[in-house]
C-alpha cells in the first residue's frame, strides 16, 4: 500500500509522517504541493508545519496549491486523507471538513503531551483503537482552537463525527474540547495533535512504564493500512 505525504513550503513534519507510514509496513510516497500528480497513491497525509508562513490564515494558501485539487477529488472518491495540525487547517480551508481553526484562546503557542479520548473508531484513521480509548499524543500549535456554528457543532456531535476529544485540559479553547473530526464517509480525518510524534519507543510521550515510551499515535497509521486492505 502506498501512502502519499504532501510537502508544502513550510512543512515541518512530513518526514516524521513518512516514517510513521513505513513503520506500519506501507510505502511512503513524497508528493510536492506544486504538481497535480498524486502518483497513484492509496491514501494521503497532509502533514503539520507552517505552510506559507501561516499568512492570511493557517492553511489558507496551502489549500489553493495545485495538488489540493487532486486531494479534494481523491477524498470525494473515498481515498483516505489525514490532516495533521496544519493539515487539519488545510482540510477545513478546502471544505473537506467543516468548521475552522483560530488562534489559541490564551494567545500563545503551546507544546505539550496531550491526553485524548477516541470518540469514533469507525473511520479510516481510527479503526485500530478501542472505543473510548484514552491516549497521549504530542500537541504543538498556535492556531488550534476548533470553531463552528452552534448548529454545526450539534450536527458533529449528533452524527458521531467527533473522532478525538481533549481530556484533562483544553489546550487551545476548542469548542466542546474537540481535537479531531471526520467527514460523513469516514475517510477524511483532521486532528490538531501530532500522532507521528508518538510512534517509536524512545521518542514519544512519557508513560508510566518509561520515559519517552508512548506509541499511541501508531494506531492511526495502522488504521489506514487496515482500511486500505479492506478496500483492496
Short mmCIF file of C-alpha atoms in Angstrom, two decimals:
data_model
loop_
_atom_site.label_atom_id
_atom_site.label_comp_id
_atom_site.label_asym_id
_atom_site.label_seq_id
_atom_site.Cartn_x
_atom_site.Cartn_y
_atom_site.Cartn_z
CA UNK A 1 0.00 0.00 0.00
CA UNK A 2 1.29 3.46 -0.98
CA UNK A 3 0.59 6.49 1.21
CA UNK A 4 1.40 9.93 -0.17
CA UNK A 5 2.79 12.61 2.15
CA UNK A 6 2.46 16.09 0.68
CA UNK A 7 5.21 18.67 1.28
CA UNK A 8 4.28 22.37 1.20
CA UNK A 9 6.62 25.34 1.68
CA UNK A 10 6.90 25.44 5.47
CA UNK A 11 6.01 21.80 6.17
CA UNK A 12 7.92 20.54 9.21
CA UNK A 13 6.60 17.06 9.92
CA UNK A 14 6.42 15.45 6.50
CA UNK A 15 9.40 13.17 7.13
CA UNK A 16 8.04 12.18 10.52
CA UNK A 17 4.72 11.24 8.90
CA UNK A 18 6.54 9.27 6.22
CA UNK A 19 8.47 7.37 8.87
CA UNK A 20 5.24 6.51 10.67
CA UNK A 21 3.82 5.18 7.40
CA UNK A 22 6.86 2.95 6.90
CA UNK A 23 6.65 1.68 10.47
CA UNK A 24 3.24 0.09 9.80
CA UNK A 25 4.52 -1.61 6.64
CA UNK A 26 3.27 0.76 3.94
CA UNK A 27 5.29 2.66 1.35
CA UNK A 28 5.61 6.41 1.95
CA UNK A 29 5.48 8.39 -1.29
CA UNK A 30 6.69 12.02 -1.18
CA UNK A 31 4.36 14.39 -3.05
CA UNK A 32 5.05 18.02 -3.94
CA UNK A 33 2.40 20.71 -3.46
CA UNK A 34 3.08 22.33 -6.83
CA UNK A 35 2.05 19.39 -9.01
CA UNK A 36 -1.25 17.78 -9.97
CA UNK A 37 0.19 14.26 -9.70
CA UNK A 38 -0.81 12.01 -6.78
CA UNK A 39 1.31 9.22 -8.29
CA UNK A 40 -1.42 6.64 -7.81
CA UNK A 41 -1.22 6.59 -4.01
CA UNK A 42 -3.85 4.75 -1.96
CA UNK A 43 -4.04 7.30 0.88
CA UNK A 44 -2.84 10.86 1.54
CA UNK A 45 -1.40 12.69 4.54
CA UNK A 46 -1.26 16.48 4.83
CA UNK A 47 1.44 16.99 7.48
CA UNK A 48 1.98 19.60 10.16
CA UNK A 49 4.06 22.73 9.89
CA UNK A 50 3.58 26.35 8.91
CA UNK A 51 2.70 26.24 5.23
CA UNK A 52 3.34 29.59 3.56
CA UNK A 53 4.22 31.00 6.96
CA UNK A 54 0.56 30.82 8.04
CA UNK A 55 -0.07 34.04 6.09
CA UNK A 56 -3.73 35.11 5.78
CA UNK A 57 -4.87 32.15 7.90
CA UNK A 58 -3.13 28.92 8.77
CA UNK A 59 -3.64 26.52 5.84
CA UNK A 60 -5.46 29.07 3.68
CA UNK A 61 -2.85 29.48 0.94
CA UNK A 62 -1.86 25.80 1.00
CA UNK A 63 -5.50 24.83 0.40
CA UNK A 64 -5.18 26.51 -3.01
CA UNK A 65 -1.98 24.68 -4.01
CA UNK A 66 -2.23 22.75 -7.30
CA UNK A 67 -2.12 19.33 -5.64
CA UNK A 68 -5.08 20.17 -3.40
CA UNK A 69 -7.44 20.00 -6.37
CA UNK A 70 -6.39 16.37 -6.73
CA UNK A 71 -6.62 15.79 -2.97
CA UNK A 72 -10.20 17.07 -2.97
CA UNK A 73 -11.15 14.81 -5.87
CA UNK A 74 -9.46 11.83 -4.22
CA UNK A 75 -11.19 12.47 -0.91
CA UNK A 76 -14.56 12.75 -2.59
CA UNK A 77 -13.94 9.39 -4.29
CA UNK A 78 -13.28 7.72 -0.92
CA UNK A 79 -9.47 7.82 -0.67
CA UNK A 80 -8.37 8.06 2.99
CA UNK A 81 -6.99 11.53 3.77
CA UNK A 82 -5.45 12.57 7.09
CA UNK A 83 -4.71 16.19 8.00
CA UNK A 84 -2.41 16.69 10.99
CA UNK A 85 -2.32 20.15 12.65
CA UNK A 86 -1.57 22.43 9.67
CA UNK A 87 -3.02 19.67 7.51
CA UNK A 88 -6.26 19.84 9.53
CA UNK A 89 -6.34 23.58 8.88
CA UNK A 90 -5.95 22.87 5.15
CA UNK A 91 -8.85 20.41 5.19
CA UNK A 92 -11.19 22.99 6.71
CA UNK A 93 -9.98 25.67 4.30
CA UNK A 94 -10.58 23.29 1.38
CA UNK A 95 -14.06 22.49 2.76
CA UNK A 96 -13.33 18.80 3.08
CA UNK A 97 -14.11 19.20 6.78
CA UNK A 98 -16.43 21.73 8.43
CA UNK A 99 -15.53 24.47 10.88
CA UNK A 100 -12.22 26.23 11.22
CA UNK A 101 -9.16 26.69 13.43
CA UNK A 102 -8.39 30.01 15.12
CA UNK A 103 -5.67 31.37 17.42
CA UNK A 104 -5.46 29.67 20.79
CA UNK A 105 -7.70 31.39 23.32
CA UNK A 106 -4.73 32.18 25.59
CA UNK A 107 -2.87 33.79 22.67
CA UNK A 108 0.28 31.68 22.99
CA UNK A 109 1.85 28.79 21.11
CA UNK A 110 1.52 25.57 23.10
CA UNK A 111 3.61 22.39 23.07
CA UNK A 112 2.66 19.54 25.39
CA UNK A 113 1.84 15.85 25.61
CA UNK A 114 -1.93 15.87 25.38
CA UNK A 115 -4.43 13.33 26.69
CA UNK A 116 -7.22 12.46 24.27
CA UNK A 117 -10.25 10.20 24.18
CA UNK A 118 -11.09 8.33 20.99
CA UNK A 119 -14.77 9.01 20.31
CA UNK A 120 -15.21 7.34 16.92
CA UNK A 121 -13.47 4.13 15.86
CA UNK A 122 -15.26 3.66 12.55
CA UNK A 123 -13.07 5.96 10.42
CA UNK A 124 -10.24 5.03 8.09
CA UNK A 125 -7.80 6.56 10.57
CA UNK A 126 -9.16 5.37 13.93
CA UNK A 127 -10.38 1.79 13.45
CA UNK A 128 -7.37 0.30 15.28
CA UNK A 129 -8.37 1.96 18.56
CA UNK A 130 -10.77 0.55 21.14
CA UNK A 131 -13.97 2.52 21.72
CA UNK A 132 -13.36 5.19 24.34
CA UNK A 133 -9.61 4.58 24.42
CA UNK A 134 -7.63 7.24 26.27
CA UNK A 135 -4.34 8.04 24.58
CA UNK A 136 -1.49 10.56 24.79
CA UNK A 137 -0.32 12.40 21.68
CA UNK A 138 2.05 15.39 21.42
CA UNK A 139 0.40 18.71 20.61
CA UNK A 140 2.04 21.86 19.23
CA UNK A 141 0.05 24.73 17.77
CA UNK A 142 -0.66 28.42 17.90
CA UNK A 143 -3.92 28.37 15.95
CA UNK A 144 -5.58 25.20 17.18
CA UNK A 145 -8.91 26.39 18.52
CA UNK A 146 -11.65 24.49 16.66
CA UNK A 147 -14.75 26.57 15.98
CA UNK A 148 -18.03 26.07 14.13
CA UNK A 149 -21.57 27.36 14.33
CA UNK A 150 -23.79 26.02 17.11
CA UNK A 151 -25.79 24.06 14.55
CA UNK A 152 -22.62 22.56 13.05
CA UNK A 153 -21.29 21.56 16.47
CA UNK A 154 -24.64 19.91 17.26
CA UNK A 155 -24.50 18.03 13.95
CA UNK A 156 -20.92 16.85 14.51
CA UNK A 157 -21.82 15.61 17.97
CA UNK A 158 -25.17 14.12 16.97
CA UNK A 159 -23.81 12.25 13.94
CA UNK A 160 -20.71 10.96 15.73
CA UNK A 161 -18.22 12.94 13.65
CA UNK A 162 -16.03 13.91 16.59
CA UNK A 163 -13.11 11.46 16.45
CA UNK A 164 -10.79 12.78 19.18
CA UNK A 165 -11.58 14.90 22.23
CA UNK A 166 -9.22 16.67 24.63
CA UNK A 167 -9.08 15.26 28.16
CA UNK A 168 -7.96 16.84 31.45
CA UNK A 169 -7.30 20.24 29.87
CA UNK A 170 -8.50 22.09 26.79
CA UNK A 171 -5.20 23.43 25.44
CA UNK A 172 -6.48 25.96 22.92
CA UNK A 173 -10.13 26.79 23.57
CA UNK A 174 -11.60 24.35 21.04
CA UNK A 175 -15.37 24.19 21.21
CA UNK A 176 -16.64 21.08 23.03
CA UNK A 177 -13.00 20.08 23.64
CA UNK A 178 -12.87 18.85 20.03
CA UNK A 179 -9.39 17.70 18.96
CA UNK A 180 -10.26 15.93 15.70
CA UNK A 181 -13.22 15.30 13.39
CA UNK A 182 -14.22 13.25 10.36
CA UNK A 183 -16.42 13.69 7.33
CA UNK A 184 -19.64 11.71 6.97
CA UNK A 185 -17.98 8.99 4.91
CA UNK A 186 -15.22 8.47 7.49
CA UNK A 187 -12.33 8.60 5.02
CA UNK A 188 -11.22 12.18 5.81
CA UNK A 189 -9.96 12.93 9.32
CA UNK A 190 -8.29 16.03 10.72
CA UNK A 191 -6.76 16.47 14.16
CA UNK A 192 -4.56 19.06 15.84
CA UNK A 193 -2.30 16.73 17.91
CA UNK A 194 0.61 15.01 16.17
CA UNK A 195 0.35 11.19 16.08
CA UNK A 196 3.55 10.93 14.02
CA UNK A 197 5.47 12.03 17.12
CA UNK A 198 4.21 9.07 19.15
CA UNK A 199 5.15 6.03 17.08
CA UNK A 200 8.51 4.84 18.37
CA UNK A 201 9.78 3.96 21.86
CA UNK A 202 12.42 6.41 23.00
CA UNK A 203 10.93 9.34 21.10
CA UNK A 204 7.28 9.59 22.20
CA UNK A 205 5.48 10.93 25.26
CA UNK A 206 6.34 9.71 28.76
CA UNK A 207 4.26 6.82 30.08
CA UNK A 208 4.01 5.07 33.43
CA UNK A 209 6.22 2.34 32.01
CA UNK A 210 9.13 4.54 30.97
CA UNK A 211 10.16 7.98 29.79
CA UNK A 212 9.53 8.75 26.11
CA UNK A 213 7.95 5.34 25.55
CA UNK A 214 4.50 6.35 24.28
CA UNK A 215 3.46 4.98 20.88
CA UNK A 216 -0.29 5.71 20.86
CA UNK A 217 -0.03 7.57 17.56
CA UNK A 218 0.97 4.47 15.63
CA UNK A 219 -2.62 3.20 15.65
CA UNK A 220 -3.75 5.99 13.31
CA UNK A 221 -1.36 4.83 10.61
CA UNK A 222 -2.15 1.15 11.25
CA UNK A 223 -5.84 2.04 10.92
CA UNK A 224 -5.25 3.40 7.43
CA UNK A 225 -3.48 0.23 6.39
CA UNK A 226 -6.44 -1.83 7.64
CA UNK A 227 -8.88 0.42 5.77
CA UNK A 228 -6.85 0.14 2.55
CA UNK A 229 -6.65 -3.64 2.78
CA UNK A 230 -10.41 -3.76 3.25
CA UNK A 231 -10.85 -1.73 0.06
CA UNK A 232 -8.43 -3.84 -1.98
#
